[in-house]
Amino acid sequence: MKFLEENGRVNGRGSIGSTHSAVHIENPESHLRWYFRHFLGKAHHNYCGKTTDKLIYVLSVAKSDDQCRVILWAKTGIQRISLPLSSKLTLHSICQEFSDIVIDRSPKEIKDPKLQESLCYIEEQEGAINFKFGVLYKKIGQRTDNEILSNNEMTPGFRKFLGLLGEEICLKGFNGYRGGLDVKTDTTGTHSYTTILEGKSIMFHVALLLPFSQDNPQQVERKRHIGNDIVNIVFQEDDDIFDPHWIKSQMSHTYALVTYQNDDSYNLRVFNEETVPPYGPEINNAYTDPEHFRRVLLVKLINAQKAVYQTPQFVERHKRTLDQLLQEIHQRFVKNTDTNEAPNLRPFTELTDIIKEQTPRIGRKKKNRKEAIFQECGQDLKFKKIVEGLAPHSRTCTSPHTQRKYAQCTTWQHDRIISDFPNKIVCADFWDTYVLLGTDHGMSLIDSETQSISEIYDFLAKQIIVVEDKSIAIVRAEKVKHRTGYMYIFDLAALTMKSQSAKNLKRKIKQERIEKSKGCTLIDHFVMDNKLFLAVAKHKCIQLYEWIKIPGQGQGWFTCKDDFNVSEAQCMQILARPSGLKICVGTADEFLIIDAESGDSDEQCVEVLQKHKANTSLCITPIVKSEFNRWASGVLLTYNNISVLEHFTLHPNNVFTALIKWHGKPLHIRYSLPYFIGIGQQGIEIRLASNGNVVHSFDLHDVTYLSYHNQLIYFSVFNVNSNVCDVSRLPVAINLGSSSTLASVVSNDSEESPPSRIPSARNSLNRDSTLRRSFNDSRARAYTAIVDTAVGGNLPAGMVAVSSDDSLVHTCLSLLDLRQTYLGTAD
């Protein structure tokens, strides 16, 4: 094995994103294990079939209010995607979303409730909920694993470090996660250390606490545990060299070298086997705050083990396991069952029957009864895993010592600023205390100071861009009757004048229109060297405008600089490069980069896009260092749910890296170091830019991206049932302090303050973040009481709920229904 060192100065890896200010557990199970969260115990359908390569696959489909979640279980891995709910969804259209599956023939639907347990088990094989890490004590000058494993003296510094990691427990009778240690007869020692971080139980295999043998210099009993740990900690109290090759192991891929200094600080260096993909958080060379160091170290170890699972050695092993489990499903539920005789197996017809819920009158009661039994079996299984602490978002803990002061995990919350607006909000932008809204009924202006809402125009705005430096608002809009797109330029002062009536504004609409922009479908702007440029996409044409100040009038207007002939653009983004402006355009079958000075188009950026002509959604995201240095070092090109990163510095080779598979189809992706934030119709996904791993996700309905200001993303959520719309803002700058609490704080270092909270259009409750946290905490306490009541007080000793995670609360509030199943009563 060859190892790469990461020490805070040298990472041995190249990445576009830095995670120095973000300490996240990557790919959290609460956001990845869809089957447990969205399928198990709920109405859904499972289909089993074969591909053209004769490989077994299972397709799970679940319908919610406005989306259809799909999980593909195949030998190549588990893939998830969320699709807009439509009556046109068929097996063929769904399988087109997965590039690595070509169905041989129609699969069979499996109605056997026992299938849920098999699929839940397969999902658990993706990664561990609980973790075990080895801990070695190394003296200065030791160079072999025999010497390191033969240490048998516990120094005060090492004991202090172990106390920082977790709590010392007696193994005999321990009822928590044991990590392979004997908790009955003390054959693996009498004591060990354990802890819980964000609901994940961690057992430490401390070499000094494992059985020691005077007659065995290799210390086989200790090596049996340490050598099988994927991630190990090596602790030393003096600065000394360390080589991972000294530890003879085929399983250990990551070593965290911790050096304790005399000033109670810690140095951290991490050695990764060369095939381990990048993972965060990035580390510093020295840590003076013990609690901050503890969280960084534990999160680093957890992410390391998740990353090791993506190495070729483990990927091939996982493929073999997955293929074997799918073969067993096919053998048990399909092959050994006669379709004509089995009530739990039926041929697949059309997914439209699922979407429309079309059921023949004959046999409807029998079908409903079978579906109820299917869901009850799933609820029983989910309840069992929650109580046992095996749920992917479980926050139960079985140690009475977990009341210690833990560092809090980083939380993401979106803050609602407009509630129950009576129309669907299509676009919006913000300045000072004003919000300019484009709705499906016209344009409105909201003043947060006077709490007034004014309808100013009746045309349909599709895009709104406010440029405060020029005191203008750029609007791409369509007339209600003609549906012809135009670009309008409005003076912000004129919009906000108290004396000007809406009628006068409507009269001036022609004066604000740019006639050459007739038929425009997209607009984008960019400010460079105090110059404002505007790109306007029309049918097979892109126009570049520049804002020119009119002499003697103190005003300005857009002047067309150039026209570029391209295919009809579906997305467009202006980029700044040292050589000048570039316009990146996404068409039906390719991405183009246009030199705004010459009009020449560079090489085609993504050839693979030609395979996704049907049902393609495109998105372009520039990669810039900061709001002040806006030169683009690369661009993220997204089609459907796949993103490919193209580095401009790699021209002319065009090497594509950082393949990201989103769970939904993002219609807009924002890059804010160190995150990619994807906003789609079904929700929001937050991923690390350094490796594309999931950090957090929001399940929302009918989401529309509005704007981005001061590291705040503004978006709207439309409620179809009540026909009202809410506007929220999501902070994307998370700074972790070095205090022991480490509470996540939104950065307030920007020069501008965020817009003031705007009252509800219908005087509804507007929860601020404090009230929202209080509300979630009360629901978490309710969950604790529900669990205690539901199981009749039979929880293991010390088991408590310690989180207010929304997904956990949602799942556990449904235990009220499960309680009736277990106790036969309902309150």
XYZ file of N, CA and C in Angstrom, residues 174-294:
363
model
N -22.431 -4.762 29.282
C -22.686 -3.547 28.498
C -23.708 -3.854 27.407
N -24.762 -3.044 27.297
C -25.849 -3.329 26.365
C -25.884 -2.384 25.180
N -24.804 -1.640 24.949
C -24.737 -0.772 23.785
C -23.980 -1.430 22.647
N -23.556 -0.627 21.696
C -22.785 -1.146 20.570
C -21.418 -1.607 21.075
N -21.082 -2.888 20.847
C -19.879 -3.458 21.441
C -18.708 -3.533 20.472
N -18.944 -3.332 19.173
C -17.845 -3.294 18.216
C -17.019 -4.556 18.153
N -17.644 -5.710 18.341
C -16.937 -6.975 18.269
C -16.264 -7.407 19.552
N -16.394 -6.651 20.638
C -15.794 -7.016 21.916
C -16.732 -7.911 22.708
N -16.167 -8.733 23.553
C -16.925 -9.669 24.369
C -17.511 -8.935 25.570
N -18.836 -8.985 25.714
C -19.496 -8.304 26.832
C -20.097 -9.312 27.811
N -19.656 -10.559 27.707
C -20.191 -11.594 28.597
C -19.119 -12.235 29.476
N -17.979 -12.604 28.908
C -16.976 -13.379 29.659
C -15.625 -12.681 29.769
N -15.527 -11.412 29.328
C -14.287 -10.630 29.473
C -13.101 -11.250 28.740
N -13.339 -11.931 27.637
C -12.213 -12.514 26.895
C -11.459 -11.472 26.074
N -12.055 -10.290 25.887
C -11.384 -9.215 25.139
C -11.051 -8.046 26.057
N -10.896 -8.304 27.340
C -10.606 -7.235 28.288
C -11.803 -6.937 29.159
N -11.543 -6.165 30.191
C -12.612 -5.847 31.136
C -13.228 -4.483 30.898
N -12.454 -3.564 30.311
C -12.940 -2.197 30.111
C -12.611 -1.727 28.692
N -13.340 -0.716 28.255
C -13.070 -0.079 26.974
C -13.639 1.337 27.021
N -13.497 2.055 25.915
C -14.013 3.424 25.805
C -15.007 3.490 24.662
N -16.085 4.228 24.872
C -17.128 4.370 23.856
C -17.700 5.777 23.917
N -18.348 6.184 22.863
C -18.995 7.492 22.825
C -20.077 7.472 21.768
N -20.836 8.552 21.680
C -21.879 8.726 20.668
C -21.736 10.118 20.084
N -21.703 10.206 18.769
C -21.621 11.491 18.077
C -22.729 11.547 17.032
N -23.637 12.490 17.207
C -24.757 12.674 16.280
C -25.500 11.360 16.043
N -25.732 10.626 17.135
C -26.501 9.403 17.048
C -25.722 8.195 16.591
N -24.431 8.334 16.319
C -23.606 7.221 15.867
C -22.776 6.708 17.041
N -22.980 5.440 17.393
C -22.221 4.832 18.477
C -20.825 4.473 17.983
N -19.826 4.786 18.786
C -18.431 4.523 18.428
C -17.798 3.723 19.558
N -17.197 2.582 19.219
C -16.438 1.782 20.172
C -14.963 1.855 19.788
N -14.126 2.157 20.774
C -12.692 2.267 20.542
C -12.001 0.980 21.001
N -11.247 0.387 20.102
C -10.432 -0.776 20.441
C -9.082 -0.274 20.948
N -8.998 -0.029 22.241
C -7.776 0.497 22.834
C -6.812 -0.668 23.042
N -5.664 -0.600 22.373
C -4.729 -1.725 22.411
C -4.285 -2.046 23.829
N -4.080 -1.020 24.657
C -3.611 -1.249 26.023
C -4.647 -1.932 26.889
N -5.924 -1.876 26.497
C -6.981 -2.504 27.282
C -7.364 -3.877 26.748
N -6.807 -4.267 25.607
C -7.040 -5.605 25.075
C -6.087 -6.597 25.755
N -6.398 -7.896 25.756
C -5.563 -8.883 26.461
C -4.104 -8.842 26.019
N -3.205 -8.889 27.004
C -1.760 -8.854 26.760
C -1.161 -10.219 27.075
N -0.219 -10.652 26.213
C 0.414 -11.958 26.388
C 1.919 -11.787 26.508
N 2.479 -12.296 27.606
C 3.922 -12.224 27.806
C 4.667 -13.142 26.843
N 4.051 -14.241 26.452
C 4.720 -15.252 25.647
C 4.539 -15.045 24.147
N 3.738 -14.061 23.771
C 3.454 -13.854 22.351
C 3.893 -12.445 21.951
N 5.080 -12.274 21.371
C 5.562 -10.926 21.028
C 4.713 -10.261 19.940
N 4.003 -11.037 19.136
C 3.161 -10.452 18.089
C 1.823 -9.946 18.619
N 1.471 -10.320 19.848
C 0.215 -9.885 20.469
C -0.965 -10.126 19.509
N -1.149 -11.398 19.195
C -2.156 -11.782 18.208
C -3.556 -11.338 18.625
N -3.867 -11.421 19.925
C -5.203 -11.055 20.385
C -5.476 -9.574 20.146
N -4.455 -8.745 20.365
C -4.639 -7.311 20.098
C -4.671 -7.047 18.597
N -3.788 -7.736 17.847
C -3.725 -7.513 16.410
C -5.009 -7.999 15.738
N -5.689 -8.970 16.339
C -6.932 -9.483 15.761
C -7.984 -8.389 15.656
N -8.017 -7.454 16.581
C -8.976 -6.342 16.537
C -8.391 -5.142 15.805
N -7.175 -4.738 16.174
C -6.581 -3.544 15.571
C -6.365 -3.750 14.072
N -5.876 -4.931 13.671
C -5.596 -5.184 12.260
C -6.831 -5.247 11.391
N -7.989 -5.501 11.973
C -9.242 -5.554 11.218
C -10.021 -4.251 11.269
N -9.492 -3.251 11.942
C -10.130 -1.936 11.962
C -9.716 -1.162 10.721
N -10.677 -0.590 10.034
C -10.392 0.150 8.804
C -9.651 1.439 9.111
N -9.988 2.074 10.235
C -9.385 3.349 10.632
C -8.793 3.176 12.029
N -7.569 3.668 12.219
C -6.884 3.563 13.503
C -6.323 4.904 13.928
N -6.289 5.112 15.231
C -5.639 6.278 15.830
C -4.303 5.838 16.419
N -3.258 6.587 16.127
C -1.937 6.341 16.724
C -1.603 7.556 17.581
N -1.456 7.333 18.887
C -1.214 8.422 19.830
C 0.238 8.383 20.286
N 0.874 9.566 20.308
C 2.229 9.690 20.818
C 2.356 11.017 21.572
N 3.265 11.035 22.523
C 3.453 12.226 23.359
C 4.710 12.998 23.004
N 5.421 12.577 22.014
C 6.597 13.284 21.535
C 6.574 13.304 20.021
N 7.114 14.387 19.451
C 7.192 14.477 17.996
C 8.143 13.414 17.482
N 7.627 12.507 16.703
C 8.412 11.407 16.178
C 7.828 11.017 14.830
N 8.663 10.392 14.020
C 8.200 9.981 12.705
C 7.263 8.785 12.853
N 6.420 8.616 11.825
C 5.507 7.464 11.797
C 5.334 7.036 10.350
N 5.387 5.748 10.131
C 5.181 5.167 8.816
C 4.052 4.146 8.920
N 2.946 4.344 8.173
C 1.829 3.394 8.259
C 2.222 1.959 7.915
N 3.297 1.791 7.152
C 3.710 0.437 6.776
C 4.240 -0.353 7.968
N 4.496 0.317 9.077
C 4.939 -0.410 10.266
C 3.822 -1.301 10.807
N 2.569 -0.934 10.541
C 1.427 -1.725 11.009
C 1.037 -2.682 9.885
N 1.258 -3.955 10.092
C 0.970 -4.948 9.059
C -0.526 -5.274 9.066
N -1.235 -4.777 8.063
C -2.674 -5.009 7.986
C -3.143 -4.814 6.555
N -4.032 -5.689 6.100
C -4.643 -5.560 4.796
C -5.945 -4.758 4.845
N -6.476 -4.528 6.047
C -7.763 -3.848 6.198
C -7.610 -2.374 6.532
N -6.592 -2.009 7.280
C -6.443 -0.624 7.739
C -6.010 0.263 6.576
N -6.841 1.253 6.267
C -6.570 2.162 5.150
C -6.276 3.585 5.606
N -6.582 3.912 6.847
C -6.388 5.283 7.328
C -5.813 5.248 8.736
N -4.810 6.095 8.977
C -4.211 6.250 10.298
C -4.223 7.732 10.660
N -4.761 8.040 11.832
C -4.748 9.405 12.359
C -3.668 9.486 13.433
N -2.596 10.222 13.172
C -1.492 10.355 14.111
C -1.733 11.579 14.988
N -1.957 11.347 16.276
C -2.235 12.413 17.239
C -1.008 12.576 18.133
N -0.498 13.791 18.190
C 0.666 14.102 19.040
C 0.235 15.076 20.124
N 0.426 14.663 21.367
C 0.040 15.497 22.503
C 1.214 16.389 22.888
N 0.956 17.712 22.989
C 1.994 18.677 23.333
C 1.910 19.059 24.808
N 2.999 19.601 25.306
C 3.059 19.958 26.723
C 2.104 21.083 27.097
N 1.695 21.903 26.136
C 0.784 23.025 26.411
C -0.681 22.609 26.274
N -0.961 21.313 26.401
C -2.321 20.765 26.306
C -2.950 20.981 24.930
N -2.133 21.072 23.914
C -2.637 21.152 22.549
C -2.357 19.826 21.836
N -3.005 19.655 20.685
C -2.861 18.413 19.929
C -2.479 18.748 18.495
N -1.567 17.953 17.953
C -1.247 17.998 16.529
C -1.877 16.785 15.852
N -2.338 16.980 14.629
C -3.028 15.905 13.924
C -2.481 15.775 12.515
N -2.126 14.549 12.165
C -1.722 14.196 10.806
C -2.493 12.935 10.414
N -2.925 12.882 9.163
C -3.730 11.759 8.695
C -3.035 11.123 7.493
N -2.916 9.796 7.525
C -2.322 9.035 6.429
C -3.410 8.175 5.794
N -3.636 8.385 4.499
C -4.666 7.648 3.758
C -4.028 6.805 2.664
N -4.516 5.584 2.525
C -4.086 4.767 1.394
C -4.470 5.484 0.105
N -3.642 5.396 -0.913
C -3.757 6.262 -2.087
C -5.074 6.104 -2.837
N -5.766 4.990 -2.705
C -7.037 4.820 -3.417
C -8.228 5.393 -2.661
N -8.007 5.894 -1.444
C -9.109 6.474 -0.667
C -9.473 7.826 -1.270
N -10.724 8.046 -1.660
C -11.110 9.331 -2.257
C -11.059 10.458 -1.231
N -11.044 11.725 -1.686
C -10.976 12.863 -0.753
C -12.193 12.907 0.164
N -11.981 13.382 1.374
C -13.059 13.544 2.340
C -12.662 14.651 3.312
N -13.625 15.197 4.000
C -13.385 16.272 4.942
C -13.577 15.804 6.371
N -13.398 16.711 7.302
C -12.988 18.104 7.111
C -11.483 18.232 6.934
N -11.061 19.333 6.295
C -9.636 19.605 6.247
C -9.143 19.914 7.658
N -7.914 19.522 7.925
C -7.399 19.625 9.288
C -6.376 20.741 9.398
N -6.225 21.228 10.619
C -5.165 22.173 10.948
C -3.986 21.419 11.543
N -2.867 22.097 11.638
C -1.677 21.437 12.191
C -1.765 21.316 13.701
N -2.371 22.296 14.375
C -2.428 22.296 15.838
C -3.809 22.716 16.295
N -4.240 22.119 17.434
C -5.539 22.422 18.031
C -5.324 22.723 19.507
N -5.797 23.885 19.919
C -5.663 24.276 21.326
C -6.938 24.067 22.117
N -8.062 23.955 21.436
C -9.336 23.718 22.106
C -9.626 22.214 22.070
N -9.607 21.524 23.206
C -9.795 20.073 23.202
C -11.133 19.632 22.626
N -12.217 20.336 22.955
C -13.534 19.920 22.462
C -13.645 20.083 20.953
N -13.073 21.161 20.433
C -13.080 21.347 18.984
C -12.244 20.262 18.307
N -11.097 19.958 18.906
C -10.249 18.900 18.360
C -10.974 17.558 18.384
N -11.706 17.293 19.456
C -12.436 16.035 19.568
C -13.444 15.880 18.440
